[in-house]
Structures are given as structure tokens and as C-alpha cells.
CSV table of C-alpha atoms in Angstrom, one decimal:
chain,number,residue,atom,x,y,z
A,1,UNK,CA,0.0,0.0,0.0
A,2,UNK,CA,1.2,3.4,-0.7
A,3,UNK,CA,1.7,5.8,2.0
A,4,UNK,CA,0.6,8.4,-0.1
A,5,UNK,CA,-2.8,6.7,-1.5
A,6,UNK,CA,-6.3,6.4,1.1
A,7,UNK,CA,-6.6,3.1,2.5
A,8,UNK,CA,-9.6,1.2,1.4
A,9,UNK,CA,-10.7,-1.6,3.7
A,10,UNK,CA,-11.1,-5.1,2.4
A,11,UNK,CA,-11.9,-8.5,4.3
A,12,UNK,CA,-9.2,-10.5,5.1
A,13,UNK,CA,-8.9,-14.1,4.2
A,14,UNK,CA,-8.4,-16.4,6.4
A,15,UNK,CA,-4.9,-16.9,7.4
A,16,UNK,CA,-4.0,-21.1,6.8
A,17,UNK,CA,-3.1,-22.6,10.3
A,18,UNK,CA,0.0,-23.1,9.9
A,19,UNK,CA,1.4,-19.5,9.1
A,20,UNK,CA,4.3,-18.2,10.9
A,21,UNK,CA,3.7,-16.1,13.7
A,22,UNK,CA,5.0,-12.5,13.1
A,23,UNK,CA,7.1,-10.6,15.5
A,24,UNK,CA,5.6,-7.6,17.3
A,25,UNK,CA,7.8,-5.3,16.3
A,26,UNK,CA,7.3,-5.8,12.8
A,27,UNK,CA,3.7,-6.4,13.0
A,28,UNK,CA,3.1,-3.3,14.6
A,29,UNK,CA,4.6,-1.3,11.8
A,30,UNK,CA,3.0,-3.2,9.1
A,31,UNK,CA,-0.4,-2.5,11.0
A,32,UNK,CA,0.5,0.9,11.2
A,33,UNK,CA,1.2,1.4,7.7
A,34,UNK,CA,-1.7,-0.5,6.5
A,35,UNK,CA,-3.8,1.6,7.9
A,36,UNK,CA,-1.7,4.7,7.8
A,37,UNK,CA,-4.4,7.0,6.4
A,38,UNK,CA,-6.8,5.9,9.4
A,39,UNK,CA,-4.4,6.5,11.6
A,40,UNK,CA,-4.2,9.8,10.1
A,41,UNK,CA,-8.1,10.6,10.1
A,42,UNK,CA,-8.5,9.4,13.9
A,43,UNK,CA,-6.0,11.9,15.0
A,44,UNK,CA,-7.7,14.6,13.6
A,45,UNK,CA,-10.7,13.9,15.3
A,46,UNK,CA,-9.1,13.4,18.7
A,47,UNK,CA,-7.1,16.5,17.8
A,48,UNK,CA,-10.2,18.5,17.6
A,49,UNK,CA,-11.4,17.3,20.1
A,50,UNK,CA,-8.3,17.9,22.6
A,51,UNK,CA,-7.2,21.1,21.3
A,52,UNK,CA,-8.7,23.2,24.1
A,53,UNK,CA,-7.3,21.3,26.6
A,54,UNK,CA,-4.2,21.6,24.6
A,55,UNK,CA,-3.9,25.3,24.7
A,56,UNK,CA,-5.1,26.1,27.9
A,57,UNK,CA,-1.9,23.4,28.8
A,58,UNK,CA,0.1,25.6,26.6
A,59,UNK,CA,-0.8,28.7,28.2
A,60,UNK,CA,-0.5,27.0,31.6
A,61,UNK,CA,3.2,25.9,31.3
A,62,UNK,CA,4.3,29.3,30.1
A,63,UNK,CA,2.5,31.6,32.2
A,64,UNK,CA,4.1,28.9,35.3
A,65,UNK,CA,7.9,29.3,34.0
A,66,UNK,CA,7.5,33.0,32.5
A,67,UNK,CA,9.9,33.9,34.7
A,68,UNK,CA,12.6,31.6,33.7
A,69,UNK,CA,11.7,31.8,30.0
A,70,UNK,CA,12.7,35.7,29.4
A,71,UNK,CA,16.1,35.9,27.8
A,72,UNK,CA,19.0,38.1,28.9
A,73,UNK,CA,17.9,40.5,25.6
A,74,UNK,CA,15.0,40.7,27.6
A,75,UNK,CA,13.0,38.2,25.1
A,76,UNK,CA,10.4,35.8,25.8
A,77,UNK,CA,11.1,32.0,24.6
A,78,UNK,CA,8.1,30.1,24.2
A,79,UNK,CA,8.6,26.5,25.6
A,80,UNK,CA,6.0,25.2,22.9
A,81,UNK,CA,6.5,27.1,20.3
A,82,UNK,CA,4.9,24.1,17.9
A,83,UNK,CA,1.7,24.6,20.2
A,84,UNK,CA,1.6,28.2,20.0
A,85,UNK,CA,1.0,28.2,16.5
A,86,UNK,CA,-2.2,26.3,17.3
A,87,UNK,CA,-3.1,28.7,20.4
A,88,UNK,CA,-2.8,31.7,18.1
A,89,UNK,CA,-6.6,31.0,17.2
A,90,UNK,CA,-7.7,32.0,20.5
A,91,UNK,CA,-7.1,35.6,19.7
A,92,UNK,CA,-9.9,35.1,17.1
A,93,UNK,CA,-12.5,33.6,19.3
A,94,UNK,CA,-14.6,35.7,21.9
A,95,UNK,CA,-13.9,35.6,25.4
A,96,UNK,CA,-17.0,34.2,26.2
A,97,UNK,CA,-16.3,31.1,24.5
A,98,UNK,CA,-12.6,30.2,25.9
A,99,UNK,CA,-14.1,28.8,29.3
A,100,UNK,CA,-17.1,26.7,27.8
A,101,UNK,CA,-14.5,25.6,24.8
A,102,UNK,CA,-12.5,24.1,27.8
A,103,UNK,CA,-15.5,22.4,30.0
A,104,UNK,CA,-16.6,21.1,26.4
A,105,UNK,CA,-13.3,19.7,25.4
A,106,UNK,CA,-12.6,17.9,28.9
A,107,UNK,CA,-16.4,16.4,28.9
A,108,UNK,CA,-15.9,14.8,25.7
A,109,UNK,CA,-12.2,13.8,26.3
A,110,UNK,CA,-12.6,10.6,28.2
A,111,UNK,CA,-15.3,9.3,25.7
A,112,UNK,CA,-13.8,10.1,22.3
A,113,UNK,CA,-10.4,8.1,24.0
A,114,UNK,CA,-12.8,4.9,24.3
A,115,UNK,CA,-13.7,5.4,20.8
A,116,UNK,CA,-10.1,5.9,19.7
A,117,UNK,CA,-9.1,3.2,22.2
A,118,UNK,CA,-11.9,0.4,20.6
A,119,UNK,CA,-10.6,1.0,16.9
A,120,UNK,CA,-7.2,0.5,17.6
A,121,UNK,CA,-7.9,-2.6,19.9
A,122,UNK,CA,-9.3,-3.7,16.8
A,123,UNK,CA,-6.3,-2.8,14.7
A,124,UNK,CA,-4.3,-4.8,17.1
A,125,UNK,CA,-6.3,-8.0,16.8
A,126,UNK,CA,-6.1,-7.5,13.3
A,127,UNK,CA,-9.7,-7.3,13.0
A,128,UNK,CA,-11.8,-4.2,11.2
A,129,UNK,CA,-13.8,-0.9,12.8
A,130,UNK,CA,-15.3,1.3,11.5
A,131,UNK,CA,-14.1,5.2,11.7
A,132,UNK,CA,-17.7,5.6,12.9
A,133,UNK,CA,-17.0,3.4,15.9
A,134,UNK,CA,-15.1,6.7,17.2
A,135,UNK,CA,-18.0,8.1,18.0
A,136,UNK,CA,-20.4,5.3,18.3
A,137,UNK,CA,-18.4,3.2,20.9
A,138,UNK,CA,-17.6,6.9,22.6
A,139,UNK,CA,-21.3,7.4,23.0
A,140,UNK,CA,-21.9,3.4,24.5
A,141,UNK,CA,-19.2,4.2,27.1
A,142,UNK,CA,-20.0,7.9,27.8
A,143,UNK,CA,-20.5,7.3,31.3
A,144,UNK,CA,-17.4,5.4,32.1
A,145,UNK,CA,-15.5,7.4,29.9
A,146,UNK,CA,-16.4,11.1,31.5
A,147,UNK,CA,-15.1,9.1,34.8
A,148,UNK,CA,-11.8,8.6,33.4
A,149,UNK,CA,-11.8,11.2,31.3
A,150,UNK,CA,-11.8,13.7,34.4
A,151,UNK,CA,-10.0,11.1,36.8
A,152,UNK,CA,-7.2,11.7,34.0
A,153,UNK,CA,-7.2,15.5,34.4
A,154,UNK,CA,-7.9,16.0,37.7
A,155,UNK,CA,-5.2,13.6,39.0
A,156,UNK,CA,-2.8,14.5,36.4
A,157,UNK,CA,-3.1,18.1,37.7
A,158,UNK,CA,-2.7,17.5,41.1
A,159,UNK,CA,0.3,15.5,41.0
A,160,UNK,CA,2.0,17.9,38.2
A,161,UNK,CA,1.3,20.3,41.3
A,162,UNK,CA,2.9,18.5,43.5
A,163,UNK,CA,6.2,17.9,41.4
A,164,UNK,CA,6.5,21.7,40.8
A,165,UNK,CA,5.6,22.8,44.2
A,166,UNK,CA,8.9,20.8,45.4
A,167,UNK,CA,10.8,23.2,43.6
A,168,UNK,CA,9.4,25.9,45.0
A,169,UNK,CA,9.4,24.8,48.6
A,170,UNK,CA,11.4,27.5,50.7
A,171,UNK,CA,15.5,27.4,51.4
A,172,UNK,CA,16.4,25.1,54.8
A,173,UNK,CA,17.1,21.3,55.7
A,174,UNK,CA,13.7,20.7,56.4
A,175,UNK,CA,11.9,22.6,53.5
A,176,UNK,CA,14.8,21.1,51.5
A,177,UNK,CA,14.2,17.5,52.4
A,178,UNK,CA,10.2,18.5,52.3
A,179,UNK,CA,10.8,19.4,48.4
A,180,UNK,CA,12.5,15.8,47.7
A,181,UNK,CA,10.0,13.8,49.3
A,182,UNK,CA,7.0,15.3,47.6
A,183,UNK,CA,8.7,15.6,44.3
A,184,UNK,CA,9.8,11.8,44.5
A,185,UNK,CA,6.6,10.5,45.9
A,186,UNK,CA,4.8,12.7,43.4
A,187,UNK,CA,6.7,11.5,40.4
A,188,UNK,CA,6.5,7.6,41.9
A,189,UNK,CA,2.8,8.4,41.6
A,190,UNK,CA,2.5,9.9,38.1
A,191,UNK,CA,4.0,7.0,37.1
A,192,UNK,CA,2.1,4.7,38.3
A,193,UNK,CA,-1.0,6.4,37.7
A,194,UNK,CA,0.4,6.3,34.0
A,195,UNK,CA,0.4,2.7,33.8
A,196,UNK,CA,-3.2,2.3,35.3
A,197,UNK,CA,-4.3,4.3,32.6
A,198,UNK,CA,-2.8,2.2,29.8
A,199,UNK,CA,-5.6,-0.3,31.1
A,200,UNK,CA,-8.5,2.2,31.6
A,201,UNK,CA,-10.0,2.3,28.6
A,202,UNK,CA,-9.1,-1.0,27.2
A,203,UNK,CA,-10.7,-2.9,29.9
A,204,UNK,CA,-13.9,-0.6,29.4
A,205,UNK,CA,-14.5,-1.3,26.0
A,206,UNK,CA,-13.7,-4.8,26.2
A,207,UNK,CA,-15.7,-5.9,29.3
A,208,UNK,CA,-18.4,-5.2,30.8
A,209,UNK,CA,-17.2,-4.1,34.2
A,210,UNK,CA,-17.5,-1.4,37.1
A,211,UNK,CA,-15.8,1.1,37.1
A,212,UNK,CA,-14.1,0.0,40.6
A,213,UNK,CA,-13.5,-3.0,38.9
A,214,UNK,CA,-11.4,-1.8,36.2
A,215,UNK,CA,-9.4,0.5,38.9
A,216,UNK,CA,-8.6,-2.8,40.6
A,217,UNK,CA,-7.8,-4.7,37.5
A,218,UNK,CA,-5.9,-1.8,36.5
A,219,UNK,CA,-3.9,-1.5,39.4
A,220,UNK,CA,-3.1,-4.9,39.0
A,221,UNK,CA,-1.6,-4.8,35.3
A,222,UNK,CA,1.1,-2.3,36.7
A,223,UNK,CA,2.3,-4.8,38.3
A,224,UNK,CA,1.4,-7.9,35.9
A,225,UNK,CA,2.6,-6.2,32.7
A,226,UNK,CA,5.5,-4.0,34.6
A,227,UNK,CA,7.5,-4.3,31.4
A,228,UNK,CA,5.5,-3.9,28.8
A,229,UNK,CA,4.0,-0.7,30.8
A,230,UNK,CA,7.6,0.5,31.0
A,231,UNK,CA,8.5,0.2,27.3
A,232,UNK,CA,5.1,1.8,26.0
A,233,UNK,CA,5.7,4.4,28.5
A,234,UNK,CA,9.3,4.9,27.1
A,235,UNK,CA,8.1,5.1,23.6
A,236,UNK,CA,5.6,7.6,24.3
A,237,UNK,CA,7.8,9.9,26.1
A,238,UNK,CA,10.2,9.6,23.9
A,239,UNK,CA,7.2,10.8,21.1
A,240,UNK,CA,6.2,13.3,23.1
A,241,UNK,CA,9.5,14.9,23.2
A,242,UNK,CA,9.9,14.5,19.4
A,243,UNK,CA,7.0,16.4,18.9
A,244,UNK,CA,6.1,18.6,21.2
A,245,UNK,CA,9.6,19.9,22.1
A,246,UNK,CA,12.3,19.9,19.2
A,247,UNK,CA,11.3,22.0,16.1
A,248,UNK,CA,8.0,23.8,16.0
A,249,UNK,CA,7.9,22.5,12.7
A,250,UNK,CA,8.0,18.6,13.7
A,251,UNK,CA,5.0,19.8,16.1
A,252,UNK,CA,2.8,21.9,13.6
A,253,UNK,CA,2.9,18.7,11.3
A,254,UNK,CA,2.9,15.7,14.0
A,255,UNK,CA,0.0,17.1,16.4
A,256,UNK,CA,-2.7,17.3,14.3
A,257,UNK,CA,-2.1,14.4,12.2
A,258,UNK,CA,0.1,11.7,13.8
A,259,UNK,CA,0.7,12.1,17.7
A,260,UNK,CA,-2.1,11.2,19.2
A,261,UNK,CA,-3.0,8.1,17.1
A,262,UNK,CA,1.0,6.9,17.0
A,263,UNK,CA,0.9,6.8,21.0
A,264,UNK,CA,-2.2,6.0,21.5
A,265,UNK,CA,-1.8,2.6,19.4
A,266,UNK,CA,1.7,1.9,21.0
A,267,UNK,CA,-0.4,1.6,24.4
A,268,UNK,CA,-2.9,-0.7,23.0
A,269,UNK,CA,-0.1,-2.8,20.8
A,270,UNK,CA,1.9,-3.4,23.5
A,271,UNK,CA,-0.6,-3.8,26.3
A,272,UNK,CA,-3.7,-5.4,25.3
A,273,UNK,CA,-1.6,-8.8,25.5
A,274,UNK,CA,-1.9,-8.3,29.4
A,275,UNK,CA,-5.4,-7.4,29.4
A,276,UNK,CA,-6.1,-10.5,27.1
A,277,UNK,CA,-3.9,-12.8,29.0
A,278,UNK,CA,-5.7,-12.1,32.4
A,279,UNK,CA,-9.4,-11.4,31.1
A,280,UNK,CA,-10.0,-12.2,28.1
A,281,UNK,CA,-9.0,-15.7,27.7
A,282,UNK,CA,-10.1,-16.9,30.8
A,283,UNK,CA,-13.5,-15.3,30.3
A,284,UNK,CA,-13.4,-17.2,27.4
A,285,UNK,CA,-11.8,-20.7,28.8
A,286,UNK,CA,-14.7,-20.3,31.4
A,287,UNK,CA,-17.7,-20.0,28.7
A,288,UNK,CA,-16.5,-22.7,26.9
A,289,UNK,CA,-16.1,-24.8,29.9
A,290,UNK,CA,-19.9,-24.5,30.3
A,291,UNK,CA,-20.7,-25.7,26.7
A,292,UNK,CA,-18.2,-28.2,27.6
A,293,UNK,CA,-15.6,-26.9,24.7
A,294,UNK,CA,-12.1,-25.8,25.0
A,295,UNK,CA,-10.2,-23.2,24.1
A,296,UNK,CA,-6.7,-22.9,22.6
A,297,UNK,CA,-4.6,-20.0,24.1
A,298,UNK,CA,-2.4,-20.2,20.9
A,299,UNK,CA,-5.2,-19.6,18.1
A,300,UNK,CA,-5.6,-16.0,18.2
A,301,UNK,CA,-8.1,-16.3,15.2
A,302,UNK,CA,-10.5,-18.6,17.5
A,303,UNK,CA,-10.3,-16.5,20.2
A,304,UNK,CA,-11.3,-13.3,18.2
A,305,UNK,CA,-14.0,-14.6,16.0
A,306,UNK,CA,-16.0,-15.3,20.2
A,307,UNK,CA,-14.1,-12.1,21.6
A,308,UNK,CA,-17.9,-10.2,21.0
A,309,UNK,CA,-19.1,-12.5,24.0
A,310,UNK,CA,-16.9,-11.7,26.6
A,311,UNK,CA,-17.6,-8.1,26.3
A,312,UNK,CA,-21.2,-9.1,27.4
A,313,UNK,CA,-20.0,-10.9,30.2
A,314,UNK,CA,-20.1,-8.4,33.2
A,315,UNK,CA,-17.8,-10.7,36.0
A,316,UNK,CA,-14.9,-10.6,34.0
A,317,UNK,CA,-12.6,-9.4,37.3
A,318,UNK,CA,-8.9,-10.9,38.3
């Protein structure tokens, strides 16, 4: 397929039983660029949908360092400058808009990830969605997805807080060794909170569960897929740096069109493995076990073609 040619979807045959299993580093890319322009169109959706957010972030972070931002010559040196190419618009929309932009944008976060976050669990079983599942699976998890859409912001904020506040903790021993402790345990608990959320909105569009459930389960999987948490969580950062904080360029190109789909499936490549190991197949060993069946853990195919059951299933806990 060409990268520079749309991507039309066609059923895929049946692979024969005895193909070789691909490696996931190469499937991933071959995924990706399969369906490249996809990829493409969901990022502009959840670009749209984000951008608020995005600029009042942008505004945020250099209003909080302006002070460390002015050059000698007395300039100021915009830490985003990508970003602020975007944020420009808001000069041209009333000021009566900027707040309700912002409530808007953070309402329909958390659902329009569950809608990005079905297609590419879909992409990563190799199996098709539709571009209108964005907003259609969104809408079937609204509820759960405004939970962790403003569990997302809300703790993210406070413990970005808490990591800047230690550097502005007063001079002395004790305000000194006050400022590492809540930095460290602040960081500690980004990160973790990080690798809950890889799980979030996987396990909610899978299974049918509560939402304390998928906290529990999620909490879990930090621990269960500790490595596979740590290398998406590399590879993101690593993104996030590329684009956000090199060339404004590399931003003004990679925001709208590639960031957010590019990390987004790197979570759901590398982790869904976990949430199928642990849920998934055992959901499905159990409902086979009543119609006295079996299931193979090494036929992928099998389990995909009954994966639409366990999503029904609504005690799929660890």
C-alpha cells in the first residue's frame, strides 16, 4: 500500500493454520502502515477534540515558567512554540467562548479516548472498525468514559502540582528535604498512575465491568505487565518529546495528524496482551467450559472470532 494513497478496507482471508507467527515489532509497523491513512483521520478527530485542553496546557506551562523563559535581551522563549502556533486561534474567538471551549473539550475527552481506544484494539487483533466506531463506541461508554476522562485531568493536575511545588518549597534542611520527598513521591505516583491508565480504557470497552473494577484490575496490570508498561511508556515519552519539544515544525505537522493516534496505538499494541492474558482468555476458557468446549490460548483467530461475548460478560474481574 502506498503511503501516499487512502486506504480502502477489504476482508481479510483467512490466514491457513500453519502460518508463521509475526514478531511484534514488525507487526506493529506493518499495522500501522496498513492503515496509515486511518491513523491519520483518527488523530484529527481526537485533535479537535483535545485542542482546548491543549492550549489552555500551553498557556498554563508558560504563564508557570515565564519567569525563567525571558532571555537576557530581555525576550520571551516560548517552551511550545509548535503549540503556540495552534493557540494563536484564540485571539480570534470571543472571550465568552474560551471557558465553555474548555468544559466542552474535557467532557468529551474521556469518551472520544474509548472510541479511539476500541478502533485501535481492533487494529491490534487484526480485526476491522469502522471510523464511525469513534464516535459510536464513545457514545456506548459515555458514562465510564467522562469518569476517566476527568479522573485523567484532575489527578494529572494535582500531581504535576505536587512535582512543581517541590521546587518551590522554601530554602532550609527541612523545606529542603520536604521538596524531595513530595517531588519523589509525586513522580512515583504519576508514574504509576500512568500505567493504570494504559488499562483504563481498554478494559472498558472490552468488558463489561465497574468502574471500581477496572481501577482494581488496573492497578493490578502495573504490576502484571510491569514491562510492557515500562517500554510503551518509554516510547511515548520519547514521542512526546519528538513532537512537542524539538522543532516547531516537527509539532505543527505531528500534532494534528500523527501524535495522538502513534501513542495512542503503541499503548494498545503493547498492552492489550496483558489485558487478554488475564481477562479475556479466561472469560473465554470459562464460557467454553460450560458448553463443555475448550479453548486454545495459541489460536488468536479462535479466540477473536467469540471475543464479541466476553464483552457481554459483566464478571470478568482478576
Amino acid at each position: 500500500m502506498s503511503l501516499f494513497r487512502p486506504y480502502k478496507y477489504k476482508a481479510r482471508p483467512d490466514l491457513p493454520s500453519d502460518a508463521p507467527v509475526k514478531h511484534g515489532f514488525f507487526l506493529f509497523f506493518e499495522l500501522f502502515f496498513r492503515k496509515f491513512w486511518r491513523f491519520i483521520t483518527l488523530n484529527i478527530y481526537y485533535f479537535l477534540v483535545t485542542l482546548p485542553m491543549l492550549i489552555l496546557v500551553y498557556f498554563t506551562i508558560n504563564g508557570y515558567f515565564a519567569d525563567q523563559l525571558v532571555s537576557e535581551s530581555g525576550e520571551f522563549i516560548d517552551m511550545l512554540p509548535g503549540i503556540g502556533i495552534f493557540a494563536s486561534v484564540v485571539s480570534y474567538i470571543p472571550t465568552f467562548l474560551h471557558m465553555p471551549l474548555v468544559i466542552i473539550s474535557v467532557i468529551l475527552y474521556g469518551p472520544a479516548t474509548m472510541g479511539l481506544t476500541y478502533i485501535f484494539r481492533n487494529f491490534a487483533r487484526e480485526e476491522h472498525a469502522w471510523m464511525s466506531d469513534f464516535v459510536s463506541r464513545g457514545w456506548a461508554n459515555f458514562k465510564q468514559g467522562l469518569f476517566f476522562g476527568l479522573l485523567d485531568v484532575i489527578v494529572v493536575y494535582l500531581l504535576a502540582n505536587g512535582i512543581l511545588a517541590g521546587f518551590s518549597i522554601g530554602t532550609g534542611e527541612f523545606a529542603a528535604v520536604s521538596a524531595v520527598i513530595l517531588k519523589t513521591l509525586s513522580v512515583i505516583a504519576l508514574i504509576v498512575y500512568l500505567f493504570m491508565r494504559h488499562y483504563f480504557y481498554m478494559i472498558a470497552v472490552s468488558v463489561n465491568l465497574s468502574v471500581f473494577a477496572i481501577l482494581k484490575n488496573s492497578w493490578y496490570f502495573v504490576v502484571l505487565g510491569f514491562w510492557r508498561n515500562l517500554w510503551a511508556g518509554f516510547v511515548c515519552l520519547l514521542l512526546t518529546v519528538l513532537c512537542f519539544f524539538t522543532l516547531p515544525l516537527v509539532s505543527l505537522i505531528a500534532a494534528p495528524f500523527l501524535y495522538y493516534s502513534l501513542t495512542g496505538f503503541v499503548v494498545v499494541f503493547t498492552c492489550y496482551p496483558v489485558v487478554k492474558k488475564y481477562i479475556i482468555v479466561p472469560a473465554l476458557e470459562q464460557e467454553a467450559a460450560a458448553r463443555g468446549e475448550t479453548v486454545q490460548k495459541d489460536e488468536p483467530a479462535e479466540i477473536s472470532k467469540t471475543s464479541e461475548t466476553v464483552e457481554k460478560n459483566e464478571n470478568d474481574t482478576l
